[in-house]
Amino acid sequence: MWDQIKEFASEFFVTGDPLIYGADVSIVLTMIAILFVLTYYKKWGWLWSEWITSVDHKKIGIMYIIASILMLFRGGVDALLMRAQLAMPDLQFLPADHYNQIFTTHGVIMILFMAMPLMFGLFNVIVPLQLGARDVAFPFLNSLSFWLFFAGAMLFNLSFVIGGSPDAGWLAYPPYSEKAFNPGVGQDFYVWGIQISGIGSLMTGINFIVTILRMRAPGMSLMKMPMFSWSVLSSCIAIIFAFPILTVTLALLFMDRYAGTHFFTLDGGGNPMMYINLIWMWGHPEVYIIVLPAFGIFSEVVATFSKKKLFGYKSMVFAMLIISVLSFLVWAHHFFTMGSGADVNAFFALATMLIAIPTGVKVFNWLFTMFRGKITFETPMLWTVGIIPNFVIGGMTGVLLSVAPADFQYHNSYFLIAHFHQVIIAGVVFGFFAGLYYWWPKVFGFKLNERIGRWAFWLWNIGFYLCFMPQYALGLMGMTRRVYTYGWDKGWFEMNLVSTIGAAIMGIAFIVQIWDIAHSIKHLRRDTTGDPWNARTLEWSIPSPAPLYNFATLPQVTHQDDWWERKLRKEAGQEVKTAAVLEPIHMPKNSGIPFIMSIFWFLAGFGFIFDWLWLIIPGLLGVTVSMIVHSCNYDTDYYISVEEVERTEAAIRKVNN
């Protein structure tokens, strides 16, 4: 009996690696600390009622942001481990199989479990406020979206210590991801972690499309809508068409592994290149799904800190919508070397060049917005200005990769790695940082420290250039991606060492950002204005942080940048004051069903991974019962009375005065 238990434990848990043992210890200690704090301070009830069961879009957004910061730490540690391995030739810091696992999990975590939730967090906390709405269209679905994302992320990360991490690359190309070449459960963790999380992402896309189209404040036509909300709409349109492709692709791969089908295996009549086509039919729109909201953030920040109306508003709107459509017509530029033929390569090369045009339009619009503006360089504006040269370089190298004959040389080289990170880190992540610094006082009620924020900005940028500029040269020198070691004769040592130093500086920058948050909480300086940046859009017209119901009375919108126009009318003495007529406010009730359903999804996914029917059946049954219970529940909303609204507004005014 004891021998059987030991044999099971040795197969079930990841053993034999000191790094894994260190992670095990840190995970256990962290969990013990969390449980102790919640128990000692008697916060279990507060955690359940205020956060776990909450359907408030602002709290859901905060949970997304916290989860993304944790995932940035995990993905960043993976990156530092890879760069440590490549710092010098012939290092044996990481074994080959562990290196494969790390670069696989790094890519998945950074795109799907860091960038996506950070984006969704900003969607949640800002879009309803920009629209003058009191909530999202489907609050229950919004909560379920978050908890499904969280369940998928935890399931994926669990593979680090249980069963073994996936190691077939972040897009899991066959045949490496098929059962014959990858018999462990790591690849099944990959499939089900992403699958469960992806369902939540699809729900978010649907939710915000309906919210934007149906819940705008009175008078806010589409062409009066803030640019960030336009970018969210464009991104969500791409989400609802792209993520079903991912769902089907991973389902087919799982059928190959679980049921012995042969969709992607040549010996059974399938075709692995079909998987690569399908995964990139999702994968390249995914790049634009996460970059479009960053474009919206830049537009908001540039207009605010230039004290000018955004230049070329309509052209920006059309550019975003065009990108959303064209993003589905460029996927094959990831594999010009597949042998599709000159005509197919020419089509996708041309489409890739065309998508650069609306992207370039936005850069020029930001520059023209700044032209002759009264620019101030607070931290959000620093991030935005710093993004422009980065994104120009990323765009130019992207156009180089769109030239099919040249791409035959660049393909799978470190040139491609540098380009991808130039766009995703310097374009997307830095953009989301700009949004975090910009909207932080609106979400939490206090600003982050400017001095420490500037340190973080410069460290991130210096580290980024040091890390990735040498990789362009390494790619042209012949260094391919996915290599875990190299010889002294290659001539790659100096560039790799500089790149590793740059990665370490970015790690320090992340620590400085955490310090910034901790320092700002300790030396709390509350924002009593609701509008610390003298901004332009409706979210800044209400207190910081926003009350539960957002707006005591729904705003009547008459202009683009309506809050800015109202301030101008007030300065000119042209404001017409009308008595606010308060009415009971309809709000959704909290629900624990999304959290409970996500647990059942987690259990079902875990059961599929280990082929445990005794866990699969109750997991799927629990999901079904949860849906039925919710469908039969008609007590889902309530009204905030006028008296309670008056008390809340009076308390806010008292604090702010």
Tab-separated table of N, CA, C and O in Angstrom, residues 2 30 60 66 139 156 245 290 305 326 376 448 475 505 520 527 529 539 542 549 619 640:
chain	number	residue	atom	x	y	z
A	2	TRP	N	1.843	1.285	0.928
A	2	TRP	CA	2.725	2.451	1.026
A	2	TRP	C	3.550	2.633	-0.244
A	2	TRP	O	3.763	3.758	-0.702
A	30	THR	N	3.089	30.727	1.043
A	30	THR	CA	2.176	31.806	0.654
A	30	THR	C	0.734	31.456	1.006
A	30	THR	O	-0.011	32.291	1.537
A	60	ILE	N	-14.730	43.465	-10.102
A	60	ILE	CA	-14.282	42.417	-11.024
A	60	ILE	C	-13.054	42.902	-11.794
A	60	ILE	O	-12.090	42.153	-11.998
A	66	ILE	N	-5.302	42.458	-10.395
A	66	ILE	CA	-4.450	41.772	-9.412
A	66	ILE	C	-3.949	40.448	-9.979
A	66	ILE	O	-2.761	40.108	-9.863
A	139	PRO	N	-24.183	41.500	-15.787
A	139	PRO	CA	-23.298	41.440	-14.617
A	139	PRO	C	-22.961	40.011	-14.186
A	139	PRO	O	-21.812	39.727	-13.818
A	156	PHE	N	-3.780	25.802	-15.428
A	156	PHE	CA	-2.556	25.812	-16.225
A	156	PHE	C	-1.321	25.912	-15.341
A	156	PHE	O	-0.346	25.177	-15.517
A	245	ILE	N	-12.565	29.912	-32.862
A	245	ILE	CA	-11.560	29.144	-33.619
A	245	ILE	C	-10.602	28.457	-32.653
A	245	ILE	O	-10.265	27.278	-32.820
A	290	ILE	N	-5.339	42.428	-28.282
A	290	ILE	CA	-4.712	43.053	-27.111
A	290	ILE	C	-4.069	44.395	-27.430
A	290	ILE	O	-3.878	45.217	-26.526
A	305	PHE	N	-3.252	65.044	-21.753
A	305	PHE	CA	-2.024	65.731	-21.342
A	305	PHE	C	-1.500	66.699	-22.397
A	305	PHE	O	-0.514	67.384	-22.157
A	326	LEU	N	-9.040	43.408	-40.912
A	326	LEU	CA	-7.847	42.928	-41.619
A	326	LEU	C	-7.033	41.938	-40.786
A	326	LEU	O	-6.275	41.136	-41.339
A	376	THR	N	2.026	68.284	-20.756
A	376	THR	CA	2.666	68.034	-19.467
A	376	THR	C	3.050	66.552	-19.415
A	376	THR	O	2.347	65.705	-19.969
A	448	LEU	N	-0.608	57.228	-7.827
A	448	LEU	CA	0.677	56.599	-7.550
A	448	LEU	C	1.761	57.669	-7.505
A	448	LEU	O	1.629	58.739	-8.114
A	475	GLY	N	19.362	37.476	-34.566
A	475	GLY	CA	18.582	36.797	-35.595
A	475	GLY	C	19.253	36.866	-36.947
A	475	GLY	O	19.312	35.864	-37.686
A	505	ILE	N	17.260	44.183	-15.763
A	505	ILE	CA	16.835	45.557	-15.461
A	505	ILE	C	15.317	45.666	-15.506
A	505	ILE	O	14.701	46.352	-14.674
A	520	SER	N	2.703	54.231	-2.184
A	520	SER	CA	1.539	55.107	-2.355
A	520	SER	C	0.419	54.743	-1.389
A	520	SER	O	-0.329	55.615	-0.943
A	527	ASP	N	-7.458	61.336	-3.676
A	527	ASP	CA	-7.912	62.269	-4.698
A	527	ASP	C	-9.301	62.754	-4.304
A	527	ASP	O	-10.264	61.976	-4.312
A	529	THR	N	-10.759	65.363	-5.822
A	529	THR	CA	-11.335	66.113	-6.944
A	529	THR	C	-12.159	65.229	-7.866
A	529	THR	O	-13.091	65.700	-8.514
A	539	GLU	N	-15.858	59.479	-17.059
A	539	GLU	CA	-15.459	58.795	-15.836
A	539	GLU	C	-14.863	59.761	-14.819
A	539	GLU	O	-14.859	59.482	-13.619
A	542	ILE	N	-17.239	61.966	-11.889
A	542	ILE	CA	-17.783	61.406	-10.657
A	542	ILE	C	-16.655	61.209	-9.648
A	542	ILE	O	-15.477	61.281	-10.004
A	549	TYR	N	-23.144	52.632	-7.584
A	549	TYR	CA	-24.070	52.872	-8.698
A	549	TYR	C	-23.466	53.775	-9.776
A	549	TYR	O	-24.150	54.131	-10.742
A	619	GLY	N	-17.841	16.876	-12.024
A	619	GLY	CA	-17.488	18.225	-12.463
A	619	GLY	C	-18.473	18.763	-13.479
A	619	GLY	O	-19.014	19.874	-13.330
A	640	ILE	N	-31.634	50.518	-5.155
A	640	ILE	CA	-31.058	51.398	-4.137
A	640	ILE	C	-32.010	52.572	-3.980
A	640	ILE	O	-32.331	53.270	-4.953
